Coordinates of C-alpha atoms in Angstrom, one line a residue:
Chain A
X1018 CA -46.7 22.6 -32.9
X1019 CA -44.4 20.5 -30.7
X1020 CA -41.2 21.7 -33.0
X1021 CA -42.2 24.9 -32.7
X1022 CA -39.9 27.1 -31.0
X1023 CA -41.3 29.7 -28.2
X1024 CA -41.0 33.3 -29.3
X1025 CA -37.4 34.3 -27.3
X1026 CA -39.0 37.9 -26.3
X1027 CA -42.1 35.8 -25.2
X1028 CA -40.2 33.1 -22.9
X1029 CA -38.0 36.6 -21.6
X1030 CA -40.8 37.7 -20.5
X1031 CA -42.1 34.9 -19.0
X1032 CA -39.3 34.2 -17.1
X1033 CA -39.0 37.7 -15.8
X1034 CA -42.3 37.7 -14.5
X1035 CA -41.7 34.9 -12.6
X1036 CA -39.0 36.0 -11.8
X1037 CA -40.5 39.2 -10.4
X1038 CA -43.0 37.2 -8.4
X1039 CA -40.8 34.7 -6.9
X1040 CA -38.9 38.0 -5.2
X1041 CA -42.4 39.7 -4.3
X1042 CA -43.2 36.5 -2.7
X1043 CA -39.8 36.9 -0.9
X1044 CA -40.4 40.1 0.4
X1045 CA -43.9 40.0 1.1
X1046 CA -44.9 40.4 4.5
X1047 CA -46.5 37.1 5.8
X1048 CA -49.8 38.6 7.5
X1049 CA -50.7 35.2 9.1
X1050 CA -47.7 35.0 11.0
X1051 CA -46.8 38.6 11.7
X1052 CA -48.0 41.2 14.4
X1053 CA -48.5 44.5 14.8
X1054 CA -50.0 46.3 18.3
X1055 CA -50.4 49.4 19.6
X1056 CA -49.9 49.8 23.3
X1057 CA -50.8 52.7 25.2
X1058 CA -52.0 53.5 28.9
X1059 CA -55.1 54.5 30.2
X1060 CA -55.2 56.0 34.0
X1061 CA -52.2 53.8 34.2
X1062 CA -53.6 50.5 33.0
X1063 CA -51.9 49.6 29.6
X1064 CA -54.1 48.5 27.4
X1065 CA -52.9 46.7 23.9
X1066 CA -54.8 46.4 20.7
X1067 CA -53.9 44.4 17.6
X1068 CA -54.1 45.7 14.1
X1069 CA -55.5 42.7 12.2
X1070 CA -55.2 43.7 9.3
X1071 CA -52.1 44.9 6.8
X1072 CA -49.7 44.2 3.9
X1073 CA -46.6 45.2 3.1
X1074 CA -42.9 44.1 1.9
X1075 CA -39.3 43.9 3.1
X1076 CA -36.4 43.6 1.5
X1077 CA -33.2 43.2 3.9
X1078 CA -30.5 41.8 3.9
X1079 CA -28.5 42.0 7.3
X1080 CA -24.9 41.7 5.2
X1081 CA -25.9 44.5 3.2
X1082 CA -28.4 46.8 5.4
X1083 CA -27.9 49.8 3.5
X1084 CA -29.7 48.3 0.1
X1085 CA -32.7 47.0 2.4
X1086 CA -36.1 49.0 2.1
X1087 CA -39.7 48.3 3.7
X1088 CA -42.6 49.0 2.4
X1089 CA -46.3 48.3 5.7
X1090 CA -49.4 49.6 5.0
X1091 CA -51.9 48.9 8.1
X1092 CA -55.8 48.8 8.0
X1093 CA -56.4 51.7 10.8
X1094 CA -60.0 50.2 10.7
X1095 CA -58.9 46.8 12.0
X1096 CA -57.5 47.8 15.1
X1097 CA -59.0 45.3 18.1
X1098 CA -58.4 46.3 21.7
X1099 CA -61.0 43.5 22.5
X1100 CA -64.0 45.2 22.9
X1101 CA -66.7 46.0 20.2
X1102 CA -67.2 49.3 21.5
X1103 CA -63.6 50.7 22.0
X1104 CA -62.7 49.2 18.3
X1105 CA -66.0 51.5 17.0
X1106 CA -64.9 54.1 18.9
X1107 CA -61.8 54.7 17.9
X1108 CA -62.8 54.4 14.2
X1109 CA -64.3 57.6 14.4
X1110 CA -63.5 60.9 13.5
X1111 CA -61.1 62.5 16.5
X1112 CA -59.2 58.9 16.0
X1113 CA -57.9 57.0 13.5
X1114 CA -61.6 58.8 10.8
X1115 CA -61.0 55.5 9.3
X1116 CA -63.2 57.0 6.4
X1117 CA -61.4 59.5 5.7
X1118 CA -57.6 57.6 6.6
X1119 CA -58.1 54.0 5.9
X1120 CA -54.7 53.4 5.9
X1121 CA -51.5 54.1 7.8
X1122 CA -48.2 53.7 5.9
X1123 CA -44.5 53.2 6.9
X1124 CA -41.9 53.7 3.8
X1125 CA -38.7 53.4 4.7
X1126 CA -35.8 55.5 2.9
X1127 CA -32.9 54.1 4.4
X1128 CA -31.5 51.4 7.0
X1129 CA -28.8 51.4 8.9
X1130 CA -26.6 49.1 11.1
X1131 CA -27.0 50.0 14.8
X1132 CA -25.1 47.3 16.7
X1133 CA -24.9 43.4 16.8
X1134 CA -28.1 42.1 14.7
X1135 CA -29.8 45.7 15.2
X1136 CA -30.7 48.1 12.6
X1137 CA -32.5 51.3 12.0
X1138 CA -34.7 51.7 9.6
X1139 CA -35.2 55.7 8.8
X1140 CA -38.5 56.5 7.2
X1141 CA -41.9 58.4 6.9
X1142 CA -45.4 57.3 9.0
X1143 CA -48.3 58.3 7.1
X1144 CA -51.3 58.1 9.9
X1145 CA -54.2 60.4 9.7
X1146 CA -53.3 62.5 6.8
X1147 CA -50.0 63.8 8.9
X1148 CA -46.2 62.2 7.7
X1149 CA -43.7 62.5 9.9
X1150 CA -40.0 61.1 10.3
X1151 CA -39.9 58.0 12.0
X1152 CA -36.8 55.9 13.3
X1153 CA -37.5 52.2 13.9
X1154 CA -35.1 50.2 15.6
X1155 CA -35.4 46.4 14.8
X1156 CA -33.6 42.9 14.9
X1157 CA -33.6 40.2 12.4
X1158 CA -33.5 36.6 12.4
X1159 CA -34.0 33.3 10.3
X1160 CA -36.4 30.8 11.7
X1161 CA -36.8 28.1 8.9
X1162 CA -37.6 29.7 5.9
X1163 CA -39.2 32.3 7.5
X1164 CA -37.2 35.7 8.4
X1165 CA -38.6 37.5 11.6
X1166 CA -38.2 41.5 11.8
X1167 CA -39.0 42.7 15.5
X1168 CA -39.3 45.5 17.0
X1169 CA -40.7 48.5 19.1
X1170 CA -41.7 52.8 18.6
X1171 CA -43.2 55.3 20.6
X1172 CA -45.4 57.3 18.5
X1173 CA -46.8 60.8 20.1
X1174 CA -51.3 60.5 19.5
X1175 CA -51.1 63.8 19.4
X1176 CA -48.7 64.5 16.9
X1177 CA -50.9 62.6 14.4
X1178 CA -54.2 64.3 15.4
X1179 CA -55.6 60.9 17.3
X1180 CA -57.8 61.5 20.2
X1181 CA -59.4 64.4 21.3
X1182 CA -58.3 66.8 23.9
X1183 CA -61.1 66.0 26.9
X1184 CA -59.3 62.2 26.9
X1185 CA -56.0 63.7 27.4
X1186 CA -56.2 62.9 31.5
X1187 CA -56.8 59.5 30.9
X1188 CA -55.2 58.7 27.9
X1189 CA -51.2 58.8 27.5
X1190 CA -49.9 60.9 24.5
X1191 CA -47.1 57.7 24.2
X1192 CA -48.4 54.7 22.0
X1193 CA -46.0 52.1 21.7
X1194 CA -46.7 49.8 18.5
X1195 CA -44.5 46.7 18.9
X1196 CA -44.3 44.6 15.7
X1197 CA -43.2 41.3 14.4
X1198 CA -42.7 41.3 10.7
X1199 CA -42.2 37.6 8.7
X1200 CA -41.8 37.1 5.5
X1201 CA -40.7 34.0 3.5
X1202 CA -36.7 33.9 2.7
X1203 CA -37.5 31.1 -0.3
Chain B
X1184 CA -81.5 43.6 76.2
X1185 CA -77.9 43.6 76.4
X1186 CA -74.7 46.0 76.3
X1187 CA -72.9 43.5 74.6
X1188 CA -71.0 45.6 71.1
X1189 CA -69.5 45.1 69.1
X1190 CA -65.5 46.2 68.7
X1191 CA -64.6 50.0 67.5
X1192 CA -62.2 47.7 64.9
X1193 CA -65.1 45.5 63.8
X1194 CA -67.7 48.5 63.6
X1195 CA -65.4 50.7 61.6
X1196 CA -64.6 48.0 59.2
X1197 CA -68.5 46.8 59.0
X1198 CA -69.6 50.8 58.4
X1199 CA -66.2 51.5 56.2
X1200 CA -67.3 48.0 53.8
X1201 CA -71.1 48.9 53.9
X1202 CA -70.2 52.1 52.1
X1203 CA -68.0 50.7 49.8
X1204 CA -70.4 48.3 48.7
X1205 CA -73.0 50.6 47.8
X1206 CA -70.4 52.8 46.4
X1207 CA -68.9 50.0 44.3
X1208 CA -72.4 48.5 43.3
X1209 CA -74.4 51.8 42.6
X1210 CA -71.2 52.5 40.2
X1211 CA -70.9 48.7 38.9
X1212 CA -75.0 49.0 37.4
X1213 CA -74.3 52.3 36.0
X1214 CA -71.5 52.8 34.4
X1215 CA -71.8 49.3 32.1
X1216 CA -73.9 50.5 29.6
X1217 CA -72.8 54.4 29.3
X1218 CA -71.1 54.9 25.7
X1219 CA -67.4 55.1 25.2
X1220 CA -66.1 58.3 27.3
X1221 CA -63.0 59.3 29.3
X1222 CA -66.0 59.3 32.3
X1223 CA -66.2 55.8 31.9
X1224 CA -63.2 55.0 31.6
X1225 CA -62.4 56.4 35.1
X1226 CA -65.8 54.7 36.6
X1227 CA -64.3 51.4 35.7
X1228 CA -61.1 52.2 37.5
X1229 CA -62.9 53.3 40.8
X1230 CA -64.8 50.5 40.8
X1231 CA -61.9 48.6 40.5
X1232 CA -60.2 50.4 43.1
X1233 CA -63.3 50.1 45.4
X1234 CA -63.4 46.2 44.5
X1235 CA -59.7 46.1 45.7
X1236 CA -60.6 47.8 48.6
X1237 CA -63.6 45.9 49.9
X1238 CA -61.0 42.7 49.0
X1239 CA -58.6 44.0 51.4
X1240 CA -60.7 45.4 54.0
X1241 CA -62.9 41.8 54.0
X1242 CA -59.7 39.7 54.6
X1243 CA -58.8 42.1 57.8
X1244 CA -62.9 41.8 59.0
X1245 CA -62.3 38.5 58.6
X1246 CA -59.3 38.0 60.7
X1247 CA -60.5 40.1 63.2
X1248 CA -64.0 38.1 63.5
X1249 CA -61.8 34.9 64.3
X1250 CA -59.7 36.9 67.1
X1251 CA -63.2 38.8 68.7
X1252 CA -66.2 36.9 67.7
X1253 CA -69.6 37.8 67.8
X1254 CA -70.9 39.2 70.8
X1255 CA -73.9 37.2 72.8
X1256 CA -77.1 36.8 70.9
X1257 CA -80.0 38.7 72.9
X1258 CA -82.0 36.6 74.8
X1259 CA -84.8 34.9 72.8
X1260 CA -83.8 34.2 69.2
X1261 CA -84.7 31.1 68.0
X1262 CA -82.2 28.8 67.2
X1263 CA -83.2 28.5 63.2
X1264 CA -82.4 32.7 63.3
X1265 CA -79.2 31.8 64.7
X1266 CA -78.4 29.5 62.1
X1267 CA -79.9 32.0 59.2
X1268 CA -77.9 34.9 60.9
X1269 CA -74.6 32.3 60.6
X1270 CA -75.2 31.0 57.1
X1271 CA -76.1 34.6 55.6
X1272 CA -73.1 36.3 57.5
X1273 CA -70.9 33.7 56.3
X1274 CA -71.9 34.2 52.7
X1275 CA -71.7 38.0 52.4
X1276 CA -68.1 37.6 53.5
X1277 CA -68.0 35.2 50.8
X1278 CA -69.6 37.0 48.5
X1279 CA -66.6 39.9 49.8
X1280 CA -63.6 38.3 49.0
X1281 CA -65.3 36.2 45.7
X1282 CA -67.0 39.7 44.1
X1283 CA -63.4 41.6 43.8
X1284 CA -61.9 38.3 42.8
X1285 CA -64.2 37.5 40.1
X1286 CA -64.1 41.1 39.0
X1287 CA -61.0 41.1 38.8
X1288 CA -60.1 38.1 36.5
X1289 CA -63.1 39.3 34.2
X1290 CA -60.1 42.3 33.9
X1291 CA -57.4 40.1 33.2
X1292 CA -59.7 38.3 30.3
X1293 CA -60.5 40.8 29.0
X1294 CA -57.3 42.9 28.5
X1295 CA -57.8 45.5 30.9
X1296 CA -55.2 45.1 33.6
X1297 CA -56.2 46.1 37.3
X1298 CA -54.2 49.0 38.4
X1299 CA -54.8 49.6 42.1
X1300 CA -55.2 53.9 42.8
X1301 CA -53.4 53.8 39.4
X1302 CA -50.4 52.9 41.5
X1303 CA -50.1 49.0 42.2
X1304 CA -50.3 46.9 39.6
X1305 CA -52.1 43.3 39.6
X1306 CA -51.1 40.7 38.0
X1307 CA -53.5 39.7 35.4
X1308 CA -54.4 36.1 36.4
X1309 CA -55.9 35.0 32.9
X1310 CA -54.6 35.5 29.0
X1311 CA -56.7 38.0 26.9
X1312 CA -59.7 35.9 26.2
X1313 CA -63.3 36.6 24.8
X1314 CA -64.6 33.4 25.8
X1315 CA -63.9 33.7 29.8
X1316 CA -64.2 37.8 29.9
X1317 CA -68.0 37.2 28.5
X1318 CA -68.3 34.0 31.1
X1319 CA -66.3 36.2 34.7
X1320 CA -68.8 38.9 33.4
X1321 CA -72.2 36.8 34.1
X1322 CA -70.5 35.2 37.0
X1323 CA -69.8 38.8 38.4
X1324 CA -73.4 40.2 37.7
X1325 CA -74.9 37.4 39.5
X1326 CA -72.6 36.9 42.4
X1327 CA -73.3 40.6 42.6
X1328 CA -77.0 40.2 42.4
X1329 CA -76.9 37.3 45.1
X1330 CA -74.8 40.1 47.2
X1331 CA -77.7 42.8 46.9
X1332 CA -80.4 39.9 47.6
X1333 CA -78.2 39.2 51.4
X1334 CA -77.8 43.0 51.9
X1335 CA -81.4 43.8 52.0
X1336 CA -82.0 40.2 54.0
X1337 CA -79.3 41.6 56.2
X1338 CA -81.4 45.3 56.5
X1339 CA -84.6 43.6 56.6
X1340 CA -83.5 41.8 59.6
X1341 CA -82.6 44.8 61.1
X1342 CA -85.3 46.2 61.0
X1343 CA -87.1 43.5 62.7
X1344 CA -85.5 43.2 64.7
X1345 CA -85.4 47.3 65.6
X1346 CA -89.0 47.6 65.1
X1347 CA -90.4 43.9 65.7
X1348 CA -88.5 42.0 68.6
X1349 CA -87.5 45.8 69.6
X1350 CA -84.5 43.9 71.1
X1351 CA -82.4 47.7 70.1
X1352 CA -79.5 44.6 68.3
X1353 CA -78.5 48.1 66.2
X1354 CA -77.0 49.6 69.0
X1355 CA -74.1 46.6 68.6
X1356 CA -73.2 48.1 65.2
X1357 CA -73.7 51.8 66.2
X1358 CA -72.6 52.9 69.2
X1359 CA -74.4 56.3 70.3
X1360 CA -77.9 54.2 70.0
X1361 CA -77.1 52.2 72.8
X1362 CA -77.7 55.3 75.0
X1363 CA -81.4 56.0 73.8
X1364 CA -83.2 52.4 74.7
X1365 CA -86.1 51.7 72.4
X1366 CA -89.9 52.5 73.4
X1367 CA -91.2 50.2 76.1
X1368 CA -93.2 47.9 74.9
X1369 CA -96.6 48.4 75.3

């Protein structure tokens, strides 16, 4: 048994699974350590709630921006303003209908440099059934093994169909979801 | 009897405070338990507002007391209702300045900043906390309880005094009484 040699298509394989999973591990978003809030105003009081809830990948690298890509998908049902009753209310239907949408998505299609440590990442929101073009600007930087992606976006509510119109004079249309995005570099 | 009034400064801030009080309290019991609506929304913020208000406008009442006190006591009150008109004076002006402030810090805990008339805003005192918003909250309702308790002590005495000692000690705190004296006594 001991003498036996592995199979060479077997320990291939092997070794490019791990492989595989060693970079998914790389890229994968670290959800205990990352952030993701929405911020938006209410009769002029800004008022921010937390999405607790998401997953996603990055692949970047800041000497070779053009070849990164990211991948977030958020749980629109775990968004926490702090109170019980705002987070039911704003799973329902004229929000985020978490039943019907219980997931937003971010895919990027390409990044770009857009000064010192800043970058652009161009691609499509998914939120509510509705995808539209989004540009995220973000910076990047290495904290022990841990690479940090942060950032800020305006998003339009109205453009993705959240909140109904008899809010609209005390509700902004202008969310601002701010993020901080680690994942492990080894 | 006596002509003894009290200021046009101290009268229009007592009358101006009365009427926010109600205002602020009748609003405070009503709007807590209404469901999720942009209504509610903007009942919070008045109260707010009205809390600010009553702050601002107890501070000046209080200044002004220490530049014009009180005017004489009629003739005839026993010294222990001297002594319960100072102690329960002193604590609804208390109660004035501590309300707003409590209110306000229950704000800060819980996440929703205090924007005075949607213009000023305050600087939230506490982090985002569940533990101290559902404390400041108990601590407001009873301070605010304690508050209704001394404002119908304060009316009851005025009344007994109206209708009782018939000593006419309204006509301090509105003017155009002081002109019709009370029945003679039989």
């Amino acid at each position: 048994m001991l003498g036996r040699r592995v199979p060479a298509w077997l320990s291939g394989s092997v070794l490019m699974a791990l492989g595989l999973a060693a970079l998914a591990a790389i890229g994968s978003v670290d959800a205990g350590k990352s952030r993701i809030s929405a911020t938006f105003r209410q009769m002029n009081v800004p008022v921010e709630g937390e999405f607790r809830t998401f997953r996603g990948t990055v692949q970047f690298d800041p000497k070779n921006p053009a070849a990164g890509s990211a991948r977030i998908e958020i749980d629109t049902g775990s968004f926490d303003i702090g109170a019980e009753e705002y987070n039911d209310e704003v799973k329902r239907k004229e929000w985020f209908d978490t039943a019907a949408h219980p997931h937003a998505l971010f895919v990027s299609s390409s990044v770009a440099p857009a000064g010192p440590n800043r970058f652009t990442a161009t691609g499509e929101l998914t939120l509510k059934g509705k995808t539209r073009e989004l540009r995220v600007p973000f910076t990047v930087r290495d904290e022990g093994s841990s690479r940090i992606y942060e950032g800020e976006v305006p998003l339009s509510r109205k453009a993705h169909a959240i909140g109904s119109a008899d809010w609209d004079d005390v509700l902004e249309d202008r969310v601002v979801v701010k993020f901080r995005v680690v994942t492990a570099t080894k | 009897m006596t002509d003894a009034r009290y200021t046009r400064t101290a009268i229009s801030l007592h009358w101006l405070i009365a009427l926010l009080i109600f205002a602020g309290w009748g609003l405070g019991y009503y709007m807590n338990d209404l469901p999720a609506s942009p209504a509610k929304l903007k009942y919070f913020n008045w109260h707010k507002w009205i809390g600010v208000t009553v702050f601002i406008l107890a501070v000046l009442r209080s200044a002004w007391l220490v530049s014009h006190p009180w005017p004489p006591w009629p003739s005839g009150v026993p010294a222990w209702q001297m002594r319960a008109a100072r102690l329960s004076h002193f604590l609804l002006y208390l109660l004035m300045l501590v309300i707003p402030v409590s209110g306000w810090l229950m704000s800060s805990a819980r996440g929703f900043q205090t924007v005075y008339l949607g213009l000023v805003p305050l600087p939230d005192l506490l982090p985002k906390n569940k533990v101290f918003g559902d404390l400041l909250e108990e601590v407001h309702r009873v301070l605010a309880y304690g508050l209704a308790g001394l404002v119908a002590i304060h009316i009851a005495a005025v009344f007994k005094h109206q209708f009782v000692d018939r000593d006419n000690l309204l006509a301090r705190m509105i003017p155009f009484l002081s002109s019709r004296s009370p029945e003679p006594r039989p």
